[in-house]
Amino acid sequence: MRISPNSNVYAANFGRALTTEEKKSYSNLIKDSKSALGIEDTTAIIFDFNVPSEQGYNIGIGTTFSESMQKFTDFLKTMAGITSIQLQPQGKITPTNKSPYSGTNYAYGEHIIDLRKLTLPEYGELLTLDDIQKADEDYSKDKQTREYKTDYDYALNVQEALLKKAYAAFLSNDKLKADFEIFKSENSDWLQKNGLFAALSKHYSTQDISKWKEKDRLLYSSKTPESSRNQRISEIEKEYSDIIDFENFKQFIADKQQQDSRKSLNAENIKLYGDCLIGFSQGEMWANIDCFRKNLYYGGPDPGCPETNNIQVWGLPALDYTKLGECGEDGDLSKLGEVGKFLYDKYSTFFKRYDGIRMDAAWQFVTPFIYQAVNGNYEEFKLPEINFTIFNIMKAAAKNTLGDKFDENNPDNIMLELVGISAGKSREMTLNTYPHLYTTAYAEYDETPEKFREKGYKDGKFYVGVGCHDNDSLVNMAKDTHKRKLHISGMKRDYDLDTSKLAFEDEGYQAQSKEQKIQEDFRTAKLAEIYTTSKQFFTLPDMFGMSERVNISGKAHPDNWTVRIPSDYERFYFSQLANGYGLNLPKALANAMEMKNVDNPELINKCNEAAEILRSDGPMTTQDADETAKKGELKSHFEYQLHGAGK
């Protein structure tokens, strides 16, 4: 991997893509290898902005709603063996806060609407291809950098302008009107509040409700008489009908695209998980104001934050758990309080949209960490433990929404993120019930597959990745000599492993310096380790061997939430593999079989053969590989017949 010191752009070297025929053999090999390892699920963590754009239609941001996402998913399914996708939050962001974890739960972010789909007949042909191509062509900054880094300023402006154009066309187009009315009827409660919040934000030129007049700030407070509320709502809807209807239109389009995308992924046997936020947006707090404690916020204990009294300051409004109510194992909702009903509605919405959900900071449901600002300082606000109530609400929402697709005895539709100092109690309570999510980025603290098993975890009840969106990239982790030493020591302990024995033997590897070899050996071993478990995940930057990380936790860094996979991702991926970066899946599976002492030398040898081909010099796209094969110019050809349970 060659990177300019002043740029995040990666330079292509060489690589070897598989032919269409070889892909069939490759898929057979992956199936047999995963079966030999007892692998049940491999999931890709994907943020919408990560997704590559189609060439000629790049406005500076990606979206999982796009047709290019379908092609990209096929690539991930083939080359990385994914069976599910963890979609990260898809709510609204603002020009000043791009974090998807500070967004909305109910309303989709209009920045992830796929403009190109609006040119299709099923979307009323509301835009033309020229509209989007012109936005691509008009980009005045470095277009190569745009391939690897999201440009929110440009993307948000283009989205707003073209969505307004699409909306104008929609008003005189009857094709989608009936579906639009059904959508508004089925989502009337949150949709009306979302539209009113947009209207009042326009009215006051701010989303900061503390700067609004009391009649609007407390519109949904129980202190406001219902007659006064209804009258004020009518006034706002009349004065700002255009803004509200435009908001409804954007939510309708986003919801239609999300459901179309989910349907397409499910047709390819890809399960879709949504990321359910612990917090709520300013607008959601305003619309449910009685459910929140004034001036109290969610956060987390962190000795690494001395400047804020060892508290991670998340700034997320905290729920008033005195209004939670009761919900037992039987899922009886009759004793829920106002907050309990609010949470049930939120979880039900997520289960309608996704096949399952990842619960962000799920330890907060048991041992909530709340803080307040006192005289300019941050202090913890002590609350009692909650026990199982919120988990029971969540399970009831899953059962009532998913029906037969939810197994109460094996509730794998719910993943729990339980990382942090306060997660101990919730880990114990939910051990081997709901799958937990961990990373080996903290291997020095015994967070490794073998150590999780020693703690009582059963295979299938925990996922492991080399890192998540808040961790540094695997590329950078390999450069940290202290961390590297600790992690290698752990792998030696767990697998009696010499990482150098996992290495490639080609000329490219041998030509590297000693330090470069050590770093590559480390990356190779770390990727193999996650495949010693039955469930694993990876981020796209780690799959593609990129040094950029998704987010620097707790820091407002300009590069946060920007890393993208380029449009020419096929060439990029194989070039990275050729240089010793990224997920070479057959190599990871071969090494995982060695680490687990799987007695199948033939299968291991075939994995190593496929891995060497992917690392070699040759055509860098399947199309080029097919053409080269027709000419009889391929240096090697991979063949493998399915032998295992998948046959």
XYZ file of C-alpha atoms in Angstrom:
647
model
C 0.000 0.000 0.000
C 1.535 3.247 -1.107
C 0.089 6.388 0.380
C 1.091 9.925 -0.393
C 2.178 11.631 2.844
C -0.192 14.506 2.092
C -3.178 12.494 0.937
C -5.466 9.635 1.906
C -5.495 8.420 -1.697
C -4.179 4.909 -2.302
C -2.048 4.120 -5.340
C -2.862 0.952 -7.284
C -0.030 -1.518 -7.743
C -1.197 -4.918 -8.996
C -3.492 -7.712 -7.927
C -5.323 -10.744 -9.224
C -9.106 -10.887 -9.500
C -10.931 -14.179 -10.004
C -12.683 -15.189 -13.200
C -16.424 -15.846 -13.169
C -15.712 -19.576 -13.282
C -13.113 -19.355 -10.505
C -15.609 -17.528 -8.287
C -17.804 -20.635 -8.252
C -14.900 -22.742 -7.010
C -13.911 -19.994 -4.569
C -17.447 -19.887 -3.115
C -17.387 -23.674 -2.711
C -14.067 -23.415 -0.886
C -15.368 -20.724 1.460
C -18.495 -22.767 2.246
C -16.492 -25.870 3.119
C -13.956 -23.886 5.155
C -16.627 -22.068 7.161
C -18.369 -25.383 7.757
C -15.123 -26.939 9.007
C -14.701 -24.022 11.410
C -18.343 -24.069 12.572
C -18.945 -20.513 11.357
C -22.595 -19.419 11.552
C -22.534 -15.739 10.598
C -20.099 -13.235 9.130
C -21.311 -9.656 9.227
C -19.994 -6.472 7.654
C -20.322 -3.238 9.630
C -21.430 -0.631 7.109
C -22.128 3.070 7.420
C -23.987 4.607 4.496
C -21.160 7.062 3.854
C -18.738 4.094 3.466
C -20.529 2.780 0.404
C -18.889 3.366 -2.992
C -20.693 5.504 -5.555
C -21.185 4.477 -9.141
C -18.706 6.189 -11.421
C -20.253 9.281 -12.971
C -22.800 9.619 -10.155
C -20.581 10.553 -7.211
C -21.881 13.515 -5.218
C -19.461 12.985 -2.335
C -21.355 10.490 -0.187
C -22.545 6.889 -0.395
C -25.789 5.181 0.545
C -26.896 1.620 1.187
C -30.117 2.450 -0.676
C -28.313 2.621 -4.030
C -28.191 0.096 -6.850
C -24.407 0.233 -6.567
C -24.853 -1.115 -3.019
C -26.471 -4.232 -4.468
C -23.432 -4.857 -6.681
C -21.109 -4.053 -3.796
C -22.963 -6.518 -1.557
C -22.459 -9.249 -4.160
C -18.746 -8.473 -4.020
C -18.722 -8.646 -0.201
C -20.701 -11.873 -0.251
C -18.268 -13.509 -2.663
C -14.913 -12.194 -1.460
C -15.617 -11.825 2.279
C -18.289 -14.483 2.758
C -20.774 -12.202 4.511
C -24.179 -13.525 5.550
C -25.419 -10.365 7.270
C -24.890 -6.616 7.411
C -24.883 -4.399 10.481
C -26.172 -1.092 9.166
C -25.060 1.715 11.403
C -27.476 4.560 12.323
C -29.450 5.941 9.382
C -31.015 8.978 11.026
C -30.718 12.673 10.344
C -27.474 14.550 10.807
C -26.848 18.299 10.824
C -24.271 20.465 9.032
C -22.506 20.987 12.375
C -22.735 17.410 13.719
C -22.091 14.588 11.255
C -22.089 11.821 13.864
C -24.762 9.230 13.046
C -24.864 8.441 16.764
C -26.285 11.895 17.493
C -29.021 11.524 14.898
C -32.689 10.604 14.877
C -34.278 7.220 15.594
C -37.508 7.628 13.659
C -36.696 9.988 10.783
C -34.225 8.884 8.120
C -31.442 11.217 7.099
C -32.217 12.718 3.701
C -28.474 12.598 2.954
C -28.755 8.824 2.391
C -31.589 9.007 -0.152
C -30.324 7.594 -3.441
C -30.937 10.271 -6.065
C -30.368 7.952 -8.995
C -33.308 5.752 -8.009
C -35.533 8.808 -8.404
C -34.918 8.545 -12.162
C -36.625 5.116 -12.273
C -40.270 4.539 -13.296
C -41.114 2.970 -9.915
C -40.105 6.284 -8.318
C -42.075 8.372 -10.785
C -39.023 9.473 -12.809
C -38.794 12.550 -10.595
C -35.203 13.295 -11.670
C -33.099 12.694 -14.763
C -29.714 11.040 -15.001
C -28.378 14.361 -16.279
C -29.342 15.991 -12.960
C -27.034 13.676 -11.026
C -24.263 13.518 -13.598
C -24.115 17.311 -13.619
C -23.751 17.325 -9.815
C -20.862 14.893 -10.235
C -19.236 16.964 -12.978
C -19.672 20.263 -11.111
C -17.570 19.061 -8.176
C -14.723 21.587 -8.092
C -12.460 20.013 -5.460
C -10.120 17.041 -5.917
C -12.240 14.229 -7.329
C -9.732 11.535 -6.378
C -9.890 12.510 -2.710
C -13.689 12.398 -2.927
C -13.400 8.692 -3.746
C -11.974 7.972 -0.282
C -13.426 10.747 1.855
C -17.007 11.957 2.256
C -17.632 15.611 1.409
C -20.653 16.432 3.552
C -20.844 20.100 2.608
C -21.146 19.346 -1.088
C -23.333 16.256 -0.649
C -25.849 17.921 1.670
C -26.239 20.891 -0.674
C -26.731 18.649 -3.718
C -29.210 16.430 -1.886
C -31.300 19.399 -0.749
C -31.366 21.005 -4.199
C -32.214 17.842 -6.125
C -34.736 16.606 -3.578
C -36.544 19.934 -3.911
C -36.563 19.432 -7.671
C -37.865 15.886 -7.208
C -40.550 17.141 -4.830
C -41.723 19.730 -7.361
C -42.077 16.954 -9.934
C -43.829 14.751 -7.371
C -46.547 17.358 -6.804
C -47.704 16.996 -10.404
C -47.154 13.229 -10.573
C -49.898 10.843 -9.498
C -47.820 7.644 -9.656
C -46.766 7.629 -6.001
C -49.604 9.602 -4.394
C -51.572 6.584 -3.132
C -48.480 5.032 -1.527
C -47.588 8.419 -0.045
C -50.978 8.687 1.669
C -50.664 5.154 3.063
C -47.187 5.949 4.404
C -48.430 9.106 6.138
C -51.340 7.235 7.676
C -49.204 4.357 8.981
C -46.561 6.691 10.456
C -48.769 9.610 11.438
C -47.627 10.083 15.035
C -43.853 10.454 14.639
C -44.187 11.889 11.127
C -46.376 14.777 12.261
C -43.976 15.606 15.086
C -40.998 15.417 12.737
C -42.676 17.843 10.337
C -43.651 20.255 13.087
C -40.114 20.249 14.480
C -38.743 21.060 11.015
C -41.273 23.876 10.665
C -40.509 25.409 14.062
C -36.761 25.059 13.492
C -37.273 27.098 10.338
C -39.469 29.580 12.198
C -36.863 30.192 14.910
C -33.823 29.605 12.659
C -32.490 27.057 15.173
C -33.119 23.523 16.449
C -32.165 24.658 19.955
C -35.566 24.577 21.639
C -34.255 26.587 24.597
C -34.420 29.569 22.239
C -38.043 28.957 21.287
C -41.056 30.599 22.906
C -42.585 28.581 25.725
C -45.788 27.770 23.813
C -43.700 25.991 21.170
C -40.970 24.633 23.432
C -43.593 22.915 25.615
C -46.039 22.080 22.828
C -46.045 18.368 23.734
C -45.718 18.832 27.479
C -48.503 17.530 29.709
C -48.601 21.078 31.087
C -50.037 22.288 27.782
C -53.830 21.819 27.533
C -54.837 19.561 24.646
C -57.063 22.229 23.127
C -54.192 24.737 23.108
C -51.846 22.126 21.621
C -54.242 21.220 18.818
C -54.870 24.862 18.001
C -51.153 25.634 17.817
C -50.500 22.544 15.686
C -53.171 23.683 13.232
C -51.559 27.121 13.048
C -48.100 25.695 12.350
C -49.390 23.207 9.772
C -51.229 25.986 7.954
C -48.321 28.450 7.968
C -45.619 25.919 7.097
C -47.552 23.358 5.048
C -44.923 23.402 2.288
C -42.051 22.618 4.694
C -44.023 19.874 6.439
C -45.138 18.233 3.200
C -41.573 18.331 1.855
C -40.380 16.646 5.067
C -43.048 13.971 4.670
C -42.031 13.446 1.045
C -38.375 12.905 1.972
C -39.300 10.427 4.694
C -41.614 8.588 2.305
C -38.888 8.235 -0.324
C -36.273 7.170 2.241
C -38.598 4.563 3.736
C -39.480 3.173 0.305
C -35.803 2.920 -0.612
C -34.911 1.291 2.701
C -37.589 -1.361 2.301
C -36.625 -1.979 -1.342
C -32.988 -2.342 -0.290
C -33.853 -4.744 2.521
C -35.974 -6.850 0.170
C -33.108 -7.100 -2.332
C -30.603 -8.067 0.362
C -32.932 -10.654 1.874
C -33.381 -12.164 -1.594
C -29.611 -12.780 -1.547
C -29.913 -14.401 1.917
C -28.325 -11.395 3.602
C -29.813 -10.542 6.991
C -30.051 -6.846 7.825
C -29.431 -5.479 11.330
C -30.180 -1.864 12.244
C -28.254 0.098 14.872
C -30.665 1.201 17.604
C -29.314 4.284 19.364
C -29.188 4.603 23.130
C -30.049 8.282 22.807
C -32.586 10.515 21.138
C -32.340 13.595 18.972
C -33.289 17.101 20.050
C -36.498 16.832 18.030
C -37.462 13.486 19.563
C -36.832 14.849 23.036
C -39.029 17.890 22.236
C -41.820 15.665 20.884
C -41.759 13.432 24.002
C -40.603 15.993 26.518
C -42.295 14.412 29.549
C -40.179 11.275 29.057
C -36.892 13.069 29.787
C -35.105 14.382 32.872
C -34.256 18.040 32.477
C -30.529 18.830 32.195
C -29.489 15.188 32.596
C -27.545 13.350 29.895
C -26.220 9.899 28.991
C -22.472 9.443 29.203
C -19.907 6.976 30.404
C -17.133 6.692 32.990
C -13.708 7.110 31.403
C -10.382 7.700 33.202
C -9.079 8.965 29.870
C -11.221 12.106 30.114
C -9.732 14.044 33.076
C -10.784 17.351 31.500
C -14.446 16.372 32.022
C -14.081 14.779 35.467
C -13.426 11.315 33.992
C -16.770 11.333 32.189
C -17.419 10.752 28.505
C -19.730 13.644 27.712
C -22.178 12.303 25.112
C -24.665 15.170 25.334
C -27.648 12.834 24.796
C -30.831 13.719 26.747
C -31.504 11.087 29.425
C -34.844 9.348 29.887
C -36.744 9.655 33.162
C -36.635 6.045 34.328
C -39.063 6.737 37.184
C -41.691 6.612 34.402
C -40.481 3.300 32.951
C -43.114 1.074 34.539
C -42.973 -2.722 34.606
C -42.594 -5.457 31.996
C -41.893 -9.042 32.972
C -40.569 -12.047 31.072
C -44.076 -12.692 29.719
C -43.992 -9.403 27.788
C -47.102 -8.002 29.500
C -47.210 -4.325 28.481
C -50.191 -3.305 30.601
C -48.068 -1.883 33.428
C -45.704 0.184 31.289
C -45.266 3.818 32.184
C -44.869 6.660 29.713
C -41.166 5.987 29.145
C -41.730 2.240 28.797
C -44.363 2.825 26.108
C -42.025 5.241 24.325
C -39.232 2.637 24.275
C -41.602 -0.088 23.098
C -42.683 2.106 20.181
C -39.064 2.889 19.304
C -38.004 -0.771 19.302
C -41.100 -1.795 17.337
C -40.213 0.774 14.669
C -36.730 -0.696 14.329
C -38.009 -4.269 14.069
C -40.379 -3.179 11.284
C -37.436 -1.781 9.325
C -34.772 -4.417 9.945
C -34.438 -8.170 10.453
C -32.745 -7.550 13.786
C -31.126 -4.773 15.784
C -27.813 -3.935 17.381
C -28.426 -2.250 20.728
C -25.976 0.601 21.154
C -24.401 0.918 24.645
C -26.819 -1.736 25.928
C -25.221 -1.701 29.393
C -27.080 1.586 29.956
C -30.283 -0.474 30.245
C -29.029 -2.080 33.450
C -26.546 0.328 35.045
C -27.397 3.732 33.538
C -24.648 6.324 33.706
C -26.136 9.812 33.785
C -24.338 13.101 34.297
C -25.237 16.730 34.851
C -23.440 20.042 34.497
C -23.022 21.847 37.826
C -21.370 25.273 37.846
C -19.503 24.460 34.655
C -18.329 21.045 35.891
C -19.607 17.571 35.014
C -20.844 15.293 37.782
C -22.367 11.823 37.788
C -26.053 11.689 38.722
C -26.557 8.396 40.554
C -29.466 6.175 39.505
C -30.540 2.724 40.741
C -30.047 -0.331 38.542
C -32.909 -1.172 36.182
C -32.631 -4.975 35.986
C -34.383 -6.779 33.060
C -37.261 -4.372 32.370
C -35.883 -2.716 29.229
C -34.645 -6.033 27.820
C -38.143 -7.441 28.352
C -39.676 -4.450 26.547
C -37.249 -4.983 23.694
C -38.048 -8.694 23.492
C -41.796 -7.996 23.511
C -41.359 -5.541 20.631
C -39.394 -8.138 18.655
C -41.943 -10.886 19.293
C -44.966 -8.750 18.442
C -43.364 -7.238 15.330
C -41.337 -10.097 13.836
C -43.711 -12.913 14.746
C -42.370 -16.331 13.705
C -39.057 -14.763 12.668
C -38.253 -14.201 16.358
C -37.303 -17.180 18.517
C -37.783 -16.386 22.211
C -35.545 -19.296 23.172
C -32.751 -18.157 20.861
C -33.247 -14.395 20.391
C -30.415 -13.760 17.937
C -32.364 -10.926 16.289
C -30.992 -8.749 19.094
C -27.249 -8.014 19.418
C -25.903 -6.195 22.462
C -22.941 -3.820 22.422
C -21.518 -4.218 25.934
C -18.133 -2.522 25.892
C -16.955 -0.321 28.731
C -16.227 -0.025 32.434
C -19.908 -0.225 33.407
C -20.808 -3.258 31.291
C -20.028 -6.007 33.832
C -23.498 -6.434 35.350
C -25.315 -6.421 32.011
C -22.835 -8.964 30.616
C -23.584 -11.348 33.474
C -27.353 -10.872 33.176
C -27.526 -11.520 29.429
C -24.709 -14.072 29.051
C -25.623 -16.698 26.427
C -29.077 -15.174 25.947
C -28.455 -12.376 23.465
C -25.274 -12.320 21.333
C -22.692 -9.843 22.666
C -20.393 -7.799 20.438
C -16.676 -7.498 21.225
C -13.420 -6.641 19.514
C -9.935 -8.070 19.898
C -8.643 -4.490 19.812
C -8.623 -4.895 23.617
C -6.847 -8.261 23.619
C -4.392 -6.946 26.200
C -7.351 -6.977 28.631
C -8.098 -10.635 27.844
C -10.817 -9.790 25.312
C -10.028 -12.668 22.961
C -12.157 -15.576 21.687
C -10.474 -18.098 23.978
C -10.786 -15.870 27.030
C -14.479 -15.258 26.299
C -15.015 -19.007 26.257
C -13.209 -19.291 29.583
C -15.650 -16.681 30.943
C -18.545 -18.966 30.047
C -19.545 -17.732 26.605
C -20.919 -20.355 24.249
C -20.018 -20.247 20.566
C -22.781 -18.433 18.703
C -23.482 -16.140 21.642
C -20.738 -13.640 20.950
C -19.391 -11.850 17.899
C -15.767 -10.792 17.581
C -14.071 -8.369 15.206
C -10.568 -6.911 15.079
C -12.124 -3.498 15.658
C -15.330 -1.501 15.483
C -16.048 2.055 14.337
C -14.517 3.540 17.500
C -11.242 1.590 17.296
C -8.158 2.458 15.318
C -7.678 0.602 12.050
C -5.897 -2.746 12.005
C -3.216 -1.149 9.826
C -2.427 1.407 12.521
C -2.762 -1.116 15.333
C -0.025 -3.187 13.676
C 2.321 -0.191 13.891
C 1.871 0.118 17.667
C 4.838 -1.936 18.876
C 3.676 -2.082 22.515
C 0.120 -3.178 21.725
C 1.396 -5.552 19.076
C 3.692 -7.261 21.566
C 0.861 -7.753 24.066
C -1.504 -9.139 21.432
C 1.084 -11.527 20.000
C 1.775 -12.774 23.518
C -1.943 -13.489 23.931
C -2.126 -15.431 20.672
C 0.929 -17.428 21.701
C -0.869 -18.255 24.961
C -4.208 -19.128 23.316
C -3.002 -20.979 20.223
C 0.686 -21.751 20.795
C 1.131 -19.531 17.771
C 4.205 -18.151 16.043
C 2.712 -15.411 13.854
C 5.602 -15.550 11.390
C 4.528 -19.074 10.413
C 1.257 -17.680 9.047
C 3.070 -15.555 6.489
C 2.996 -15.662 2.709
C 6.106 -16.819 0.881
C 5.880 -14.816 -2.351
C 8.453 -12.325 -3.632
C 6.390 -9.338 -2.519
C 6.439 -10.513 1.075
C 10.131 -11.405 0.999
C 11.055 -8.000 -0.449
C 9.710 -6.189 2.607
C 11.778 -4.943 5.525
C 11.778 -6.907 8.776
C 9.393 -4.401 10.390
C 7.010 -4.543 7.430
C 6.956 -8.340 7.642
C 6.211 -8.216 11.370
C 3.331 -5.803 10.763
C 1.881 -7.954 7.990
C 2.235 -11.118 10.086
C 0.361 -9.359 12.890
C -2.471 -8.240 10.592
C -2.702 -11.750 9.132
C -2.920 -13.332 12.591
C -5.471 -10.821 13.936
C -7.799 -11.425 10.994
C -7.438 -15.193 11.341
C -8.259 -15.046 15.049
C -11.800 -13.738 14.535
C -12.576 -16.772 12.353
C -11.881 -19.106 15.260
C -15.338 -18.068 16.532
C -18.671 -19.039 15.003
C -19.696 -15.393 14.553
C -17.470 -12.508 13.501
C -17.626 -9.028 11.995
C -15.369 -6.541 10.263
C -15.455 -2.901 9.232
C -15.043 -1.972 5.575
C -11.778 -0.048 6.178
C -10.285 -3.175 7.768
C -11.542 -5.435 4.988
C -9.900 -3.162 2.414
C -6.733 -2.705 4.488
C -7.075 1.053 4.902
C -5.250 3.055 7.550
C -8.147 5.481 8.043
C -10.389 4.847 11.006
C -14.128 5.534 11.055
C -14.180 7.613 14.229
C -11.906 8.850 16.993
C -14.145 8.308 20.000
C -14.748 11.376 22.145
C -12.921 13.699 19.737
C -14.456 16.147 17.263
C -11.962 15.280 14.535
C -12.637 16.546 10.981
C -11.955 13.080 9.537
C -14.551 11.371 11.730
C -17.389 9.682 9.800
C -15.814 10.340 6.390
C -13.896 7.239 5.207
C -15.233 5.773 1.959
C -14.593 2.810 -0.295
C -13.781 4.047 -3.837
C -15.973 3.512 -6.901
C -13.314 1.279 -8.431
C -13.407 -0.942 -5.350
C -12.624 -4.171 -7.161
C -9.246 -2.967 -8.429
C -8.577 -1.275 -5.104
C -9.279 -4.429 -3.096
C -7.073 -6.752 -5.153
C -4.307 -4.163 -5.240
C -4.429 -3.971 -1.443
C -4.277 -7.767 -1.124
C -1.265 -7.875 -3.427
C 0.501 -5.461 -1.102
C -0.326 -7.466 2.032
C -3.226 -5.357 3.276
C -6.879 -6.192 3.783
C -8.883 -9.344 4.360
C -7.574 -12.223 2.263
C -10.375 -14.530 3.354
C -8.959 -17.923 2.302
C -5.707 -17.058 4.116
C -7.654 -16.077 7.248
C -9.670 -19.300 7.110
C -6.591 -21.470 6.534
C -4.836 -19.894 9.501
C -7.961 -20.167 11.667
C -8.091 -23.897 10.904
C -4.442 -24.195 11.949
C -5.174 -22.261 15.150
C -8.137 -24.525 15.967
C -6.258 -27.693 14.983
C -8.773 -28.610 12.278
C -7.543 -31.874 10.767
C -8.128 -31.221 7.073
C -4.796 -30.600 5.334
C -6.347 -30.785 1.853
C -8.796 -27.988 2.647
C -6.105 -25.868 4.300
C -3.831 -26.315 1.291
C -6.587 -25.272 -1.113
C -7.252 -22.164 0.997
C -3.580 -21.268 0.855
C -3.569 -21.852 -2.904
C -6.519 -19.478 -3.365
C -4.885 -16.933 -1.050
C -1.682 -16.953 -3.088
C -3.637 -16.410 -6.311
C -5.421 -13.382 -4.818
C -2.048 -11.955 -3.832
C -0.401 -12.524 -7.214
C 0.044 -10.302 -10.256
C -2.716 -10.379 -12.871
C -6.005 -8.834 -14.051
C -7.645 -6.705 -11.361
C -11.339 -7.117 -12.206
C -13.433 -10.173 -12.962
C -14.204 -8.771 -16.404
C -10.499 -8.417 -17.177
C -9.794 -11.858 -15.712
C -12.457 -13.435 -17.941
C -10.972 -11.790 -21.018
C -7.447 -12.830 -20.043
C -8.621 -16.414 -19.488
C -10.241 -16.504 -22.943
C -6.891 -15.563 -24.428
C -5.214 -18.353 -22.446
C -2.959 -15.843 -20.688
C -3.820 -16.483 -17.008
C -0.768 -17.669 -15.079
C -2.887 -19.890 -12.827
C -6.415 -21.240 -12.552
C -8.266 -22.097 -9.343
C -10.593 -25.098 -9.128
C -12.396 -26.634 -6.154
C -15.420 -28.922 -5.821
C -17.788 -28.602 -2.871
C -17.201 -31.441 -0.391
C -18.854 -30.438 2.881
C -22.338 -30.023 4.290
C -23.219 -27.293 1.811
C -23.021 -29.732 -1.112
